[in-house]
Coordinates of C-alpha atoms in Angstrom, one line a residue:
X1124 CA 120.4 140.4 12.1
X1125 CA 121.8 137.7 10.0
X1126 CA 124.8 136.8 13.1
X1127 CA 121.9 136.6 15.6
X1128 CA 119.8 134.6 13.4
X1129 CA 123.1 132.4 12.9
X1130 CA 123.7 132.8 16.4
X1131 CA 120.9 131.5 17.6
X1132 CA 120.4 128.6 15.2
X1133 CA 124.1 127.4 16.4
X1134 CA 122.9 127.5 20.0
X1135 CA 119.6 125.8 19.5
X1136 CA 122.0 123.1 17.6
X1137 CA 123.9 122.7 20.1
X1138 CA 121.4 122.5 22.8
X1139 CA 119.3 119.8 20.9
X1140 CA 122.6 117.7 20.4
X1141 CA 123.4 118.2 24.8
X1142 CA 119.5 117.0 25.0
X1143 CA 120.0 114.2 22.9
X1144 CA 123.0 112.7 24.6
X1145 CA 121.8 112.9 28.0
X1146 CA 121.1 109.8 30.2
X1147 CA 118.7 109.2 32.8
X1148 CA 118.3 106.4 34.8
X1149 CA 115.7 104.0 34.8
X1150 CA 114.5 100.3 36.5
X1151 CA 113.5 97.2 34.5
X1152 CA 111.1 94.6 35.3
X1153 CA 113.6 92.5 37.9
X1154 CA 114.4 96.0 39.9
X1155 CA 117.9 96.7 37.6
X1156 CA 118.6 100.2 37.6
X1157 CA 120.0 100.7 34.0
X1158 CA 121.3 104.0 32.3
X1159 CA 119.6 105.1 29.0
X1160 CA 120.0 107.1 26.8
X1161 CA 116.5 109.8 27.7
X1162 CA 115.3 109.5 24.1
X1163 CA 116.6 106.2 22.2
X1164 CA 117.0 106.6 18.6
X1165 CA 118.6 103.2 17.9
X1166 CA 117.4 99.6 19.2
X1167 CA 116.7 96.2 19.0
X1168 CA 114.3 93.9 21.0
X1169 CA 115.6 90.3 21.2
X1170 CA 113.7 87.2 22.9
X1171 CA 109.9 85.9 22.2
X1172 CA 107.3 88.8 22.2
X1173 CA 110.1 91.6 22.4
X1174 CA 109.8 93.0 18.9
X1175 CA 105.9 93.1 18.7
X1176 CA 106.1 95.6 21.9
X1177 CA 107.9 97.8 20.0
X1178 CA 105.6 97.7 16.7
X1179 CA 103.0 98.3 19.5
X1180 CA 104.3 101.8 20.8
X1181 CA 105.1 102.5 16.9
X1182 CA 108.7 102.6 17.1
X1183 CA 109.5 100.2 14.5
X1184 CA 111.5 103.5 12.7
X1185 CA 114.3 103.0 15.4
X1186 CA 114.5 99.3 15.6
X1187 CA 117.9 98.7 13.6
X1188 CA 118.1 95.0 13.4
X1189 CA 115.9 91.8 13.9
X1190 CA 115.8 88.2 15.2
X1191 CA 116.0 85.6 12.2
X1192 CA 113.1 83.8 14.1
X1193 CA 111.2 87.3 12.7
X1194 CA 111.9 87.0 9.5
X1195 CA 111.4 83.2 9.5
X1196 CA 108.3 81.9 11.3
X1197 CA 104.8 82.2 9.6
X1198 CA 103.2 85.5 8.7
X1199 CA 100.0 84.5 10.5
X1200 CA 101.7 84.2 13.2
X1201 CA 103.4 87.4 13.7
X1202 CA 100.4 89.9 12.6
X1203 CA 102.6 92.6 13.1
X1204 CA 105.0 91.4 10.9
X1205 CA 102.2 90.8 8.1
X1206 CA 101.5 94.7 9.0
X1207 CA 104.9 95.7 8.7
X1208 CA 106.7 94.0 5.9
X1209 CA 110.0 96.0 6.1
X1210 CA 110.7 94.1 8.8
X1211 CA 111.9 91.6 6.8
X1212 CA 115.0 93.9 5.6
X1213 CA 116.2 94.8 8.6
X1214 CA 119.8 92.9 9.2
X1215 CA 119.8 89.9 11.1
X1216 CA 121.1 89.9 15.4
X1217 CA 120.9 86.3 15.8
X1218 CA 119.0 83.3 15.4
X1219 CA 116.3 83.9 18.1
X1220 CA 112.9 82.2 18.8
X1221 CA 112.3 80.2 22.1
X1222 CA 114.3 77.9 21.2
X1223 CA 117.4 79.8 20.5
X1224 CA 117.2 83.0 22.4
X1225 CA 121.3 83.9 22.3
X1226 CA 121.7 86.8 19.9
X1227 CA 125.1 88.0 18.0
X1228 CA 127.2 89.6 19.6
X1229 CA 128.9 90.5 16.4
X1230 CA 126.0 91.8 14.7
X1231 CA 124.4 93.2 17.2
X1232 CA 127.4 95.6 17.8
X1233 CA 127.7 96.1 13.8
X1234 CA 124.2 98.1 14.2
X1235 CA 124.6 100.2 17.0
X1236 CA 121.5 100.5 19.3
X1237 CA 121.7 102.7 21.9
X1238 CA 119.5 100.3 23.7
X1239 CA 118.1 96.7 23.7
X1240 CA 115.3 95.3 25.2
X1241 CA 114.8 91.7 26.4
X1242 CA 113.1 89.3 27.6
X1243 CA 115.2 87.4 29.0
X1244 CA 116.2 86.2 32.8
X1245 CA 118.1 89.4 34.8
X1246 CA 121.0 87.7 34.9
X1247 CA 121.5 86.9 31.6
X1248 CA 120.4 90.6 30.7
X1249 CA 123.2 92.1 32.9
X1250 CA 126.2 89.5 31.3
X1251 CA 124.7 90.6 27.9
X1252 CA 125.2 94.4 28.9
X1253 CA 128.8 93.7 30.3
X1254 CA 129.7 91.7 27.4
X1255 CA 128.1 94.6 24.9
X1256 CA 128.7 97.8 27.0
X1257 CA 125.4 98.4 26.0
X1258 CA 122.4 99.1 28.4
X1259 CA 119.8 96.0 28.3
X1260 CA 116.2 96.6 30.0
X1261 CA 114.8 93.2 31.2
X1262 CA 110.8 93.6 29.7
X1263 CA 108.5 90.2 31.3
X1264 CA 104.8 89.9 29.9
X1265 CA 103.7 88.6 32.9
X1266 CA 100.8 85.7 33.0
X1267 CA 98.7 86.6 29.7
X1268 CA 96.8 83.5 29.8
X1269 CA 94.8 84.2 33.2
X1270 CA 94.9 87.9 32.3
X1271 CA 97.4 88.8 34.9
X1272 CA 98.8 91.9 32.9
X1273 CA 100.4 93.8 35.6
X1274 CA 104.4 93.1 34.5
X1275 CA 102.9 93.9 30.6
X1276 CA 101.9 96.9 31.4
X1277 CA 104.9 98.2 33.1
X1278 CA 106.8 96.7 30.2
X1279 CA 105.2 98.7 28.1
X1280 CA 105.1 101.9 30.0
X1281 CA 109.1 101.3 30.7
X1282 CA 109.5 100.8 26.8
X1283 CA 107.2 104.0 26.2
X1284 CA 109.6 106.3 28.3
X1285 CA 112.8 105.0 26.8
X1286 CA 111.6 104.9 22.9
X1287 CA 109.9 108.9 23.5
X1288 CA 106.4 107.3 23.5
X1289 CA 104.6 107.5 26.8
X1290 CA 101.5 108.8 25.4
X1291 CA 101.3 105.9 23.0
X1292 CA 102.2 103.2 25.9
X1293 CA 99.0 104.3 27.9
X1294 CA 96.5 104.0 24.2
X1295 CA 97.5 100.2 24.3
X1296 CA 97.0 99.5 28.0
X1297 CA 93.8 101.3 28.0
X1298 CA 92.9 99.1 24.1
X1299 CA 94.5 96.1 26.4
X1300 CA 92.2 96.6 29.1
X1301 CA 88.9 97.5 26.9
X1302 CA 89.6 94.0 25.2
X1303 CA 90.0 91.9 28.8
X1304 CA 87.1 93.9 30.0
X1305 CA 84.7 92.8 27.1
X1306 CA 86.0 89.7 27.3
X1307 CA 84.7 89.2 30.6
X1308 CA 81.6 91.2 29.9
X1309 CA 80.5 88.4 27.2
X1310 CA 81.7 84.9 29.4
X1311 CA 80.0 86.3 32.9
X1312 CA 77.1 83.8 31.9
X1313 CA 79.0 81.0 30.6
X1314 CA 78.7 77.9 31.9
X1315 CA 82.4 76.2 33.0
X1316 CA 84.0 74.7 29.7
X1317 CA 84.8 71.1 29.8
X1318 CA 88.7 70.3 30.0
X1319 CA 89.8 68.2 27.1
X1320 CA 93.5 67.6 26.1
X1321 CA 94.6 67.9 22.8
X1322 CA 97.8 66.3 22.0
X1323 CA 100.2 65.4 18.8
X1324 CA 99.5 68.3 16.9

């Protein structure tokens, strides 16, 4: 009774270590069709807005290294960082921000994701895979400020499949669209705002 037990805890071992390594295929946001690993246990999100995706789907566990731009910038800007202050110990990919969007090569190979999301321009996603030998999905938030959420949403939904989090993808698209939907609900009656410009700030 003991071999089977032995036996069998071997095999289920073994099985969950085959399950584990196994890739699938899947397309990012510009059509690239990128091999991943089918649960990612490792990652990093570089570029503006990637990180806070991930704190969305409540994967910050298997993020293994940060933008200096995160750690940086205001608190009250970042509310997930404010949320989440381990952030802040997380090693340091590169210098980040809009402003400064190349990561480390160095670094970012020193931490080992099995995956990194971006968002950045295609091509720049598929030189940084080349140069890393590491897959790189291509996320876009699409046109926030005129509510235009469809390329969010399948950012999110693409990030929920690779990080094991589907379920938790479709909670913040349906919060997402509850919020726009209220939104609307209260302006319906509002008369056109006048357009000012605000400059020198």
């Amino acid at each position: 009774m003991r071999r089977l037990i032995i036996g069998l805890t071997i095999f289920f071992l073994l099985l969950s270590t085959v399950y584990a390594s196994e890739k699938v295929k899947v397309t990012d946001l510009y059509g690239r069709e990128v091999e991943v690993p089918r649960e990612a246990k490792r990652v990093i999100a570089i570029g503006p807005g990637a990180l806070r995706l991930v704190v969305y789907l409540q994967a910050l566990d298997k993020v293994v290294g940060v933008e200096r731009a995160e750690k940086a910038w205001e608190v009250y800007t970042r509310p997930y960082r404010l949320a989440n202050p381990q952030i802040a110990e997380l090693p340091t990919i590169g210098v980040g921000g809009p402003d400064n969007p190349q990561p480390n090569v160095e670094e970012i190979l020193r931490v080992k994701p099995d995956v990194i999301f971006a968002t950045v321009r295609p091509e720049y996603a598929q030189s940084l895979q080349e140069k890393l030998n590491i897959p790189v999905l291509a996320i876009n938030y699409g046109t926030l400020g005129n509510f235009r959420t469809k390329e969010l949403f399948q950012s999110i939904r693409l990030m929920g499949k690779v990080l094991g989090k589907s379920e938790r993808a479709e909670e913040v698209i349906s919060y997402i669209e509850n919020i726009v939907k209220d939104l609307n609900e209260r302006t319906k009656d509002a008369s056109k705002p006048s357009k000012v410009y605000v400059g020198g700030l």
